[in-house]
JSON list of N, CA and C in Angstrom, two decimals:
[
{"chain": "A", "resi": 88, "resn": "MET", "atom": "N", "xyz": [33.06, 138.91, 132.01]},
{"chain": "A", "resi": 88, "resn": "MET", "atom": "CA", "xyz": [34.40, 138.83, 131.48]},
{"chain": "A", "resi": 88, "resn": "MET", "atom": "C", "xyz": [34.36, 139.48, 130.09]},
{"chain": "A", "resi": 89, "resn": "GLY", "atom": "N", "xyz": [35.31, 140.38, 129.85]},
{"chain": "A", "resi": 89, "resn": "GLY", "atom": "CA", "xyz": [35.36, 141.09, 128.58]},
{"chain": "A", "resi": 89, "resn": "GLY", "atom": "C", "xyz": [36.03, 140.28, 127.48]},
{"chain": "A", "resi": 90, "resn": "TYR", "atom": "N", "xyz": [35.77, 140.70, 126.26]},
{"chain": "A", "resi": 90, "resn": "TYR", "atom": "CA", "xyz": [36.30, 140.02, 125.08]},
{"chain": "A", "resi": 90, "resn": "TYR", "atom": "C", "xyz": [37.83, 140.01, 125.09]},
{"chain": "A", "resi": 91, "resn": "GLU", "atom": "N", "xyz": [38.45, 141.10, 125.48]},
{"chain": "A", "resi": 91, "resn": "GLU", "atom": "CA", "xyz": [39.92, 141.18, 125.53]},
{"chain": "A", "resi": 91, "resn": "GLU", "atom": "C", "xyz": [40.50, 140.18, 126.52]},
{"chain": "A", "resi": 92, "resn": "GLN", "atom": "N", "xyz": [39.83, 140.00, 127.65]},
{"chain": "A", "resi": 92, "resn": "GLN", "atom": "CA", "xyz": [40.29, 139.03, 128.66]},
{"chain": "A", "resi": 92, "resn": "GLN", "atom": "C", "xyz": [40.15, 137.61, 128.14]},
{"chain": "A", "resi": 93, "resn": "GLN", "atom": "N", "xyz": [39.08, 137.32, 127.40]},
{"chain": "A", "resi": 93, "resn": "GLN", "atom": "CA", "xyz": [38.89, 136.00, 126.81]},
{"chain": "A", "resi": 93, "resn": "GLN", "atom": "C", "xyz": [39.99, 135.69, 125.78]},
{"chain": "A", "resi": 94, "resn": "ILE", "atom": "N", "xyz": [40.35, 136.68, 124.98]},
{"chain": "A", "resi": 94, "resn": "ILE", "atom": "CA", "xyz": [41.43, 136.52, 123.99]},
{"chain": "A", "resi": 94, "resn": "ILE", "atom": "C", "xyz": [42.75, 136.26, 124.71]},
{"chain": "A", "resi": 95, "resn": "ALA", "atom": "N", "xyz": [43.00, 136.96, 125.80]},
{"chain": "A", "resi": 95, "resn": "ALA", "atom": "CA", "xyz": [44.24, 136.76, 126.56]},
{"chain": "A", "resi": 95, "resn": "ALA", "atom": "C", "xyz": [44.31, 135.36, 127.17]},
{"chain": "A", "resi": 96, "resn": "ILE", "atom": "N", "xyz": [43.20, 134.84, 127.66]},
{"chain": "A", "resi": 96, "resn": "ILE", "atom": "CA", "xyz": [43.18, 133.50, 128.25]},
{"chain": "A", "resi": 96, "resn": "ILE", "atom": "C", "xyz": [43.42, 132.45, 127.18]},
{"chain": "A", "resi": 97, "resn": "ALA", "atom": "N", "xyz": [42.78, 132.60, 126.03]},
{"chain": "A", "resi": 97, "resn": "ALA", "atom": "CA", "xyz": [42.91, 131.62, 124.95]},
{"chain": "A", "resi": 97, "resn": "ALA", "atom": "C", "xyz": [44.33, 131.62, 124.37]},
{"chain": "A", "resi": 98, "resn": "ALA", "atom": "N", "xyz": [44.99, 132.76, 124.37]},
{"chain": "A", "resi": 98, "resn": "ALA", "atom": "CA", "xyz": [46.35, 132.91, 123.83]},
{"chain": "A", "resi": 98, "resn": "ALA", "atom": "C", "xyz": [46.41, 132.38, 122.39]},
{"chain": "A", "resi": 99, "resn": "GLU", "atom": "N", "xyz": [47.25, 131.39, 122.13]},
{"chain": "A", "resi": 99, "resn": "GLU", "atom": "CA", "xyz": [47.40, 130.87, 120.77]},
{"chain": "A", "resi": 99, "resn": "GLU", "atom": "C", "xyz": [46.41, 129.76, 120.44]},
{"chain": "A", "resi": 100, "resn": "ARG", "atom": "N", "xyz": [45.61, 129.36, 121.42]},
{"chain": "A", "resi": 100, "resn": "ARG", "atom": "CA", "xyz": [44.62, 128.30, 121.17]},
{"chain": "A", "resi": 100, "resn": "ARG", "atom": "C", "xyz": [43.38, 128.90, 120.51]},
{"chain": "A", "resi": 101, "resn": "SER", "atom": "N", "xyz": [42.58, 128.05, 119.90]},
{"chain": "A", "resi": 101, "resn": "SER", "atom": "CA", "xyz": [41.36, 128.54, 119.24]},
{"chain": "A", "resi": 101, "resn": "SER", "atom": "C", "xyz": [40.24, 128.78, 120.24]},
{"chain": "A", "resi": 102, "resn": "GLY", "atom": "N", "xyz": [40.41, 128.29, 121.47]},
{"chain": "A", "resi": 102, "resn": "GLY", "atom": "CA", "xyz": [39.39, 128.49, 122.50]},
{"chain": "A", "resi": 102, "resn": "GLY", "atom": "C", "xyz": [39.84, 127.90, 123.82]},
{"chain": "A", "resi": 103, "resn": "TYR", "atom": "N", "xyz": [38.98, 127.98, 124.81]},
{"chain": "A", "resi": 103, "resn": "TYR", "atom": "CA", "xyz": [39.28, 127.44, 126.13]},
{"chain": "A", "resi": 103, "resn": "TYR", "atom": "C", "xyz": [37.98, 127.08, 126.82]},
{"chain": "A", "resi": 104, "resn": "ASN", "atom": "N", "xyz": [38.06, 126.37, 127.93]},
{"chain": "A", "resi": 104, "resn": "ASN", "atom": "CA", "xyz": [36.89, 125.97, 128.69]},
{"chain": "A", "resi": 104, "resn": "ASN", "atom": "C", "xyz": [36.71, 126.92, 129.86]},
{"chain": "A", "resi": 105, "resn": "LYS", "atom": "N", "xyz": [35.49, 127.28, 130.16]},
{"chain": "A", "resi": 105, "resn": "LYS", "atom": "CA", "xyz": [35.22, 128.23, 131.24]},
{"chain": "A", "resi": 105, "resn": "LYS", "atom": "C", "xyz": [35.53, 127.67, 132.62]},
{"chain": "A", "resi": 106, "resn": "THR", "atom": "N", "xyz": [35.38, 126.34, 132.84]},
{"chain": "A", "resi": 106, "resn": "THR", "atom": "CA", "xyz": [35.63, 125.77, 134.16]},
{"chain": "A", "resi": 106, "resn": "THR", "atom": "C", "xyz": [37.09, 125.39, 134.36]},
{"chain": "A", "resi": 107, "resn": "ASP", "atom": "N", "xyz": [37.84, 125.16, 133.28]},
{"chain": "A", "resi": 107, "resn": "ASP", "atom": "CA", "xyz": [39.26, 124.85, 133.36]},
{"chain": "A", "resi": 107, "resn": "ASP", "atom": "C", "xyz": [39.95, 125.60, 132.22]},
{"chain": "A", "resi": 108, "resn": "THR", "atom": "N", "xyz": [40.36, 126.81, 132.50]},
{"chain": "A", "resi": 108, "resn": "THR", "atom": "CA", "xyz": [40.89, 127.67, 131.44]},
{"chain": "A", "resi": 108, "resn": "THR", "atom": "C", "xyz": [42.21, 127.16, 130.85]},
{"chain": "A", "resi": 109, "resn": "ASP", "atom": "N", "xyz": [42.89, 126.24, 131.53]},
{"chain": "A", "resi": 109, "resn": "ASP", "atom": "CA", "xyz": [44.12, 125.65, 130.98]},
{"chain": "A", "resi": 109, "resn": "ASP", "atom": "C", "xyz": [43.82, 124.57, 129.95]},
{"chain": "A", "resi": 110, "resn": "ALA", "atom": "N", "xyz": [42.65, 123.95, 130.04]},
{"chain": "A", "resi": 110, "resn": "ALA", "atom": "CA", "xyz": [42.28, 122.87, 129.11]},
{"chain": "A", "resi": 110, "resn": "ALA", "atom": "C", "xyz": [41.81, 123.46, 127.79]},
{"chain": "A", "resi": 111, "resn": "SER", "atom": "N", "xyz": [42.05, 122.73, 126.72]},
{"chain": "A", "resi": 111, "resn": "SER", "atom": "CA", "xyz": [41.57, 123.12, 125.39]},
{"chain": "A", "resi": 111, "resn": "SER", "atom": "C", "xyz": [40.33, 122.30, 125.05]},
{"chain": "A", "resi": 112, "resn": "ALA", "atom": "N", "xyz": [39.47, 122.86, 124.24]},
{"chain": "A", "resi": 112, "resn": "ALA", "atom": "CA", "xyz": [38.29, 122.11, 123.79]},
{"chain": "A", "resi": 112, "resn": "ALA", "atom": "C", "xyz": [38.74, 121.13, 122.71]},
{"chain": "A", "resi": 113, "resn": "MET", "atom": "N", "xyz": [38.51, 119.85, 122.94]},
{"chain": "A", "resi": 113, "resn": "MET", "atom": "CA", "xyz": [38.92, 118.82, 122.00]},
{"chain": "A", "resi": 113, "resn": "MET", "atom": "C", "xyz": [37.74, 117.93, 121.65]},
{"chain": "A", "resi": 114, "resn": "ARG", "atom": "N", "xyz": [37.66, 117.54, 120.38]},
{"chain": "A", "resi": 114, "resn": "ARG", "atom": "CA", "xyz": [36.59, 116.66, 119.91]},
{"chain": "A", "resi": 114, "resn": "ARG", "atom": "C", "xyz": [36.93, 115.23, 120.27]},
{"chain": "A", "resi": 115, "resn": "MET", "atom": "N", "xyz": [36.01, 114.56, 120.96]},
{"chain": "A", "resi": 115, "resn": "MET", "atom": "CA", "xyz": [36.19, 113.18, 121.39]},
{"chain": "A", "resi": 115, "resn": "MET", "atom": "C", "xyz": [35.73, 112.22, 120.28]},
{"chain": "A", "resi": 116, "resn": "LYS", "atom": "N", "xyz": [35.97, 110.93, 120.48]},
{"chain": "A", "resi": 116, "resn": "LYS", "atom": "CA", "xyz": [35.59, 109.92, 119.48]},
{"chain": "A", "resi": 116, "resn": "LYS", "atom": "C", "xyz": [34.09, 109.92, 119.20]},
{"chain": "A", "resi": 117, "resn": "ASN", "atom": "N", "xyz": [33.30, 110.23, 120.22]},
{"chain": "A", "resi": 117, "resn": "ASN", "atom": "CA", "xyz": [31.85, 110.24, 120.05]},
{"chain": "A", "resi": 117, "resn": "ASN", "atom": "C", "xyz": [31.34, 111.60, 119.55]},
{"chain": "A", "resi": 118, "resn": "LYS", "atom": "N", "xyz": [32.25, 112.42, 119.01]},
{"chain": "A", "resi": 118, "resn": "LYS", "atom": "CA", "xyz": [31.94, 113.73, 118.41]},
{"chain": "A", "resi": 118, "resn": "LYS", "atom": "C", "xyz": [31.61, 114.81, 119.43]},
{"chain": "A", "resi": 119, "resn": "GLU", "atom": "N", "xyz": [31.73, 114.49, 120.72]},
{"chain": "A", "resi": 119, "resn": "GLU", "atom": "CA", "xyz": [31.47, 115.45, 121.78]},
{"chain": "A", "resi": 119, "resn": "GLU", "atom": "C", "xyz": [32.66, 116.40, 121.91]},
{"chain": "A", "resi": 120, "resn": "LEU", "atom": "N", "xyz": [32.40, 117.66, 122.20]},
{"chain": "A", "resi": 120, "resn": "LEU", "atom": "CA", "xyz": [33.45, 118.65, 122.41]},
{"chain": "A", "resi": 120, "resn": "LEU", "atom": "C", "xyz": [33.61, 118.88, 123.91]},
{"chain": "A", "resi": 121, "resn": "LEU", "atom": "N", "xyz": [34.76, 118.46, 124.47]},
{"chain": "A", "resi": 121, "resn": "LEU", "atom": "CA", "xyz": [34.98, 118.52, 125.91]},
{"chain": "A", "resi": 121, "resn": "LEU", "atom": "C", "xyz": [36.34, 119.15, 126.23]},
{"chain": "A", "resi": 122, "resn": "PRO", "atom": "N", "xyz": [36.49, 119.71, 127.43]},
{"chain": "A", "resi": 122, "resn": "PRO", "atom": "CA", "xyz": [37.80, 120.21, 127.84]},
{"chain": "A", "resi": 122, "resn": "PRO", "atom": "C", "xyz": [38.74, 119.04, 128.06]},
{"chain": "A", "resi": 123, "resn": "ALA", "atom": "N", "xyz": [39.95, 119.14, 127.52]},
{"chain": "A", "resi": 123, "resn": "ALA", "atom": "CA", "xyz": [40.89, 118.02, 127.63]},
{"chain": "A", "resi": 123, "resn": "ALA", "atom": "C", "xyz": [42.32, 118.50, 127.44]},
{"chain": "A", "resi": 124, "resn": "TYR", "atom": "N", "xyz": [43.24, 117.61, 127.72]},
{"chain": "A", "resi": 124, "resn": "TYR", "atom": "CA", "xyz": [44.66, 117.83, 127.50]},
{"chain": "A", "resi": 124, "resn": "TYR", "atom": "C", "xyz": [45.17, 116.75, 126.55]},
{"chain": "A", "resi": 125, "resn": "ASN", "atom": "N", "xyz": [46.21, 117.04, 125.81]},
{"chain": "A", "resi": 125, "resn": "ASN", "atom": "CA", "xyz": [46.81, 116.09, 124.89]},
{"chain": "A", "resi": 125, "resn": "ASN", "atom": "C", "xyz": [48.00, 115.46, 125.61]},
{"chain": "A", "resi": 126, "resn": "VAL", "atom": "N", "xyz": [47.87, 114.19, 125.99]},
{"chain": "A", "resi": 126, "resn": "VAL", "atom": "CA", "xyz": [48.93, 113.49, 126.73]},
{"chain": "A", "resi": 126, "resn": "VAL", "atom": "C", "xyz": [49.62, 112.53, 125.77]},
{"chain": "A", "resi": 127, "resn": "LEU", "atom": "N", "xyz": [50.94, 112.65, 125.67]},
{"chain": "A", "resi": 127, "resn": "LEU", "atom": "CA", "xyz": [51.73, 111.79, 124.78]},
{"chain": "A", "resi": 127, "resn": "LEU", "atom": "C", "xyz": [52.80, 111.07, 125.58]},
{"chain": "A", "resi": 128, "resn": "ALA", "atom": "N", "xyz": [53.05, 109.82, 125.23]},
{"chain": "A", "resi": 128, "resn": "ALA", "atom": "CA", "xyz": [54.12, 109.03, 125.86]},
{"chain": "A", "resi": 128, "resn": "ALA", "atom": "C", "xyz": [55.08, 108.57, 124.77]},
{"chain": "A", "resi": 129, "resn": "GLY", "atom": "N", "xyz": [56.36, 108.78, 125.00]},
{"chain": "A", "resi": 129, "resn": "GLY", "atom": "CA", "xyz": [57.38, 108.32, 124.07]},
{"chain": "A", "resi": 129, "resn": "GLY", "atom": "C", "xyz": [57.97, 107.01, 124.57]},
{"chain": "A", "resi": 130, "resn": "CYS", "atom": "N", "xyz": [58.07, 106.02, 123.68]},
{"chain": "A", "resi": 130, "resn": "CYS", "atom": "CA", "xyz": [58.55, 104.70, 124.05]},
{"chain": "A", "resi": 130, "resn": "CYS", "atom": "C", "xyz": [59.79, 104.32, 123.26]},
{"chain": "A", "resi": 131, "resn": "GLU", "atom": "N", "xyz": [60.66, 103.54, 123.90]},
{"chain": "A", "resi": 131, "resn": "GLU", "atom": "CA", "xyz": [61.84, 103.00, 123.24]},
{"chain": "A", "resi": 131, "resn": "GLU", "atom": "C", "xyz": [62.11, 101.63, 123.83]},
{"chain": "A", "resi": 132, "resn": "ASP", "atom": "N", "xyz": [62.24, 100.63, 122.98]},
{"chain": "A", "resi": 132, "resn": "ASP", "atom": "CA", "xyz": [62.46, 99.24, 123.41]},
{"chain": "A", "resi": 132, "resn": "ASP", "atom": "C", "xyz": [61.42, 98.80, 124.45]},
{"chain": "A", "resi": 133, "resn": "GLN", "atom": "N", "xyz": [60.18, 99.15, 124.22]},
{"chain": "A", "resi": 133, "resn": "GLN", "atom": "CA", "xyz": [59.03, 98.79, 125.05]},
{"chain": "A", "resi": 133, "resn": "GLN", "atom": "C", "xyz": [59.04, 99.43, 126.44]},
{"chain": "A", "resi": 134, "resn": "PHE", "atom": "N", "xyz": [59.84, 100.48, 126.62]},
{"chain": "A", "resi": 134, "resn": "PHE", "atom": "CA", "xyz": [59.86, 101.23, 127.88]},
{"chain": "A", "resi": 134, "resn": "PHE", "atom": "C", "xyz": [59.40, 102.66, 127.61]},
{"chain": "A", "resi": 135, "resn": "ILE", "atom": "N", "xyz": [58.62, 103.20, 128.52]},
{"chain": "A", "resi": 135, "resn": "ILE", "atom": "CA", "xyz": [58.21, 104.60, 128.40]},
{"chain": "A", "resi": 135, "resn": "ILE", "atom": "C", "xyz": [59.41, 105.45, 128.83]},
{"chain": "A", "resi": 136, "resn": "VAL", "atom": "N", "xyz": [59.88, 106.29, 127.91]},
{"chain": "A", "resi": 136, "resn": "VAL", "atom": "CA", "xyz": [61.05, 107.11, 128.20]},
{"chain": "A", "resi": 136, "resn": "VAL", "atom": "C", "xyz": [60.70, 108.58, 128.40]},
{"chain": "A", "resi": 137, "resn": "SER", "atom": "N", "xyz": [59.51, 109.00, 127.96]},
{"chain": "A", "resi": 137, "resn": "SER", "atom": "CA", "xyz": [59.10, 110.39, 128.20]},
{"chain": "A", "resi": 137, "resn": "SER", "atom": "C", "xyz": [57.58, 110.49, 128.15]},
{"chain": "A", "resi": 138, "resn": "VAL", "atom": "N", "xyz": [57.07, 111.43, 128.91]},
{"chain": "A", "resi": 138, "resn": "VAL", "atom": "CA", "xyz": [55.65, 111.71, 128.93]},
{"chain": "A", "resi": 138, "resn": "VAL", "atom": "C", "xyz": [55.50, 113.23, 128.90]},
{"chain": "A", "resi": 139, "resn": "SER", "atom": "N", "xyz": [54.54, 113.72, 128.12]},
{"chain": "A", "resi": 139, "resn": "SER", "atom": "CA", "xyz": [54.32, 115.17, 128.08]},
{"chain": "A", "resi": 139, "resn": "SER", "atom": "C", "xyz": [52.82, 115.46, 127.98]},
{"chain": "A", "resi": 140, "resn": "ILE", "atom": "N", "xyz": [52.44, 116.59, 128.54]},
{"chain": "A", "resi": 140, "resn": "ILE", "atom": "CA", "xyz": [51.05, 117.03, 128.52]},
{"chain": "A", "resi": 140, "resn": "ILE", "atom": "C", "xyz": [51.00, 118.37, 127.81]},
{"chain": "A", "resi": 141, "resn": "HIS", "atom": "N", "xyz": [50.08, 118.51, 126.84]},
{"chain": "A", "resi": 141, "resn": "HIS", "atom": "CA", "xyz": [50.02, 119.71, 126.01]},
{"chain": "A", "resi": 141, "resn": "HIS", "atom": "C", "xyz": [48.62, 120.27, 125.95]},
{"chain": "A", "resi": 142, "resn": "GLN", "atom": "N", "xyz": [48.53, 121.58, 125.72]},
{"chain": "A", "resi": 142, "resn": "GLN", "atom": "CA", "xyz": [47.26, 122.22, 125.45]},
{"chain": "A", "resi": 142, "resn": "GLN", "atom": "C", "xyz": [46.93, 122.14, 123.96]},
{"chain": "A", "resi": 143, "resn": "ASN", "atom": "N", "xyz": [47.94, 121.91, 123.14]},
{"chain": "A", "resi": 143, "resn": "ASN", "atom": "CA", "xyz": [47.76, 121.86, 121.69]},
{"chain": "A", "resi": 143, "resn": "ASN", "atom": "C", "xyz": [46.93, 120.63, 121.32]},
{"chain": "A", "resi": 144, "resn": "THR", "atom": "N", "xyz": [45.90, 120.83, 120.51]},
{"chain": "A", "resi": 144, "resn": "THR", "atom": "CA", "xyz": [45.03, 119.72, 120.13]},
{"chain": "A", "resi": 144, "resn": "THR", "atom": "C", "xyz": [45.62, 118.87, 119.02]},
{"chain": "A", "resi": 145, "resn": "ASN", "atom": "N", "xyz": [46.66, 119.35, 118.36]},
{"chain": "A", "resi": 145, "resn": "ASN", "atom": "CA", "xyz": [47.28, 118.65, 117.25]},
{"chain": "A", "resi": 145, "resn": "ASN", "atom": "C", "xyz": [48.46, 117.82, 117.74]},
{"chain": "A", "resi": 146, "resn": "ASP", "atom": "N", "xyz": [48.50, 116.53, 117.41]},
{"chain": "A", "resi": 146, "resn": "ASP", "atom": "CA", "xyz": [49.58, 115.66, 117.86]},
{"chain": "A", "resi": 146, "resn": "ASP", "atom": "C", "xyz": [50.92, 115.99, 117.21]},
{"chain": "A", "resi": 147, "resn": "GLY", "atom": "N", "xyz": [50.92, 116.53, 115.99]},
{"chain": "A", "resi": 147, "resn": "GLY", "atom": "CA", "xyz": [52.17, 116.77, 115.26]},
{"chain": "A", "resi": 147, "resn": "GLY", "atom": "C", "xyz": [53.18, 117.62, 116.02]},
{"chain": "A", "resi": 148, "resn": "PRO", "atom": "N", "xyz": [52.86, 118.90, 116.31]},
{"chain": "A", "resi": 148, "resn": "PRO", "atom": "CA", "xyz": [53.81, 119.74, 117.05]},
{"chain": "A", "resi": 148, "resn": "PRO", "atom": "C", "xyz": [54.09, 119.21, 118.46]},
{"chain": "A", "resi": 149, "resn": "ALA", "atom": "N", "xyz": [53.08, 118.64, 119.10]},
{"chain": "A", "resi": 149, "resn": "ALA", "atom": "CA", "xyz": [53.27, 118.13, 120.46]},
{"chain": "A", "resi": 149, "resn": "ALA", "atom": "C", "xyz": [54.23, 116.94, 120.47]},
{"chain": "A", "resi": 150, "resn": "SER", "atom": "N", "xyz": [54.14, 116.07, 119.45]},
{"chain": "A", "resi": 150, "resn": "SER", "atom": "CA", "xyz": [55.01, 114.91, 119.43]},
{"chain": "A", "resi": 150, "resn": "SER", "atom": "C", "xyz": [56.46, 115.30, 119.18]},
{"chain": "A", "resi": 151, "resn": "MET", "atom": "N", "xyz": [56.70, 116.37, 118.43]},
{"chain": "A", "resi": 151, "resn": "MET", "atom": "CA", "xyz": [58.06, 116.84, 118.20]},
{"chain": "A", "resi": 151, "resn": "MET", "atom": "C", "xyz": [58.69, 117.30, 119.53]},
{"chain": "A", "resi": 152, "resn": "ILE", "atom": "N", "xyz": [57.91, 117.94, 120.36]},
{"chain": "A", "resi": 152, "resn": "ILE", "atom": "CA", "xyz": [58.40, 118.38, 121.67]},
{"chain": "A", "resi": 152, "resn": "ILE", "atom": "C", "xyz": [58.67, 117.17, 122.54]},
{"chain": "A", "resi": 153, "resn": "THR", "atom": "N", "xyz": [57.79, 116.17, 122.52]},
{"chain": "A", "resi": 153, "resn": "THR", "atom": "CA", "xyz": [57.96, 114.94, 123.31]},
{"chain": "A", "resi": 153, "resn": "THR", "atom": "C", "xyz": [59.23, 114.21, 122.90]},
{"chain": "A", "resi": 154, "resn": "CYS", "atom": "N", "xyz": [59.49, 114.12, 121.60]},
{"chain": "A", "resi": 154, "resn": "CYS", "atom": "CA", "xyz": [60.66, 113.40, 121.09]},
{"chain": "A", "resi": 154, "resn": "CYS", "atom": "C", "xyz": [61.97, 114.09, 121.48]},
{"chain": "A", "resi": 155, "resn": "LYS", "atom": "N", "xyz": [61.94, 115.41, 121.60]},
{"chain": "A", "resi": 155, "resn": "LYS", "atom": "CA", "xyz": [63.16, 116.16, 121.94]},
{"chain": "A", "resi": 155, "resn": "LYS", "atom": "C", "xyz": [63.53, 116.01, 123.41]},
{"chain": "A", "resi": 156, "resn": "ASN", "atom": "N", "xyz": [62.53, 115.71, 124.27]},
{"chain": "A", "resi": 156, "resn": "ASN", "atom": "CA", "xyz": [62.79, 115.62, 125.72]},
{"chain": "A", "resi": 156, "resn": "ASN", "atom": "C", "xyz": [63.47, 114.37, 126.07]}
]
């Protein structure tokens, strides 16, 4: 796989996983770097009102999208 193809797969992310190119590399609590997705749930009055799955490793921009849905 060429460098240009790797850049195209990563798109706006800083990297990607070879076995699951949609997943982003995220640091886990035990400091391990693993392929993962950022899953957020929006709640209101103790009910889940929205759920979203993101490639973005940062909760800030992802939570704004979740709140708008």
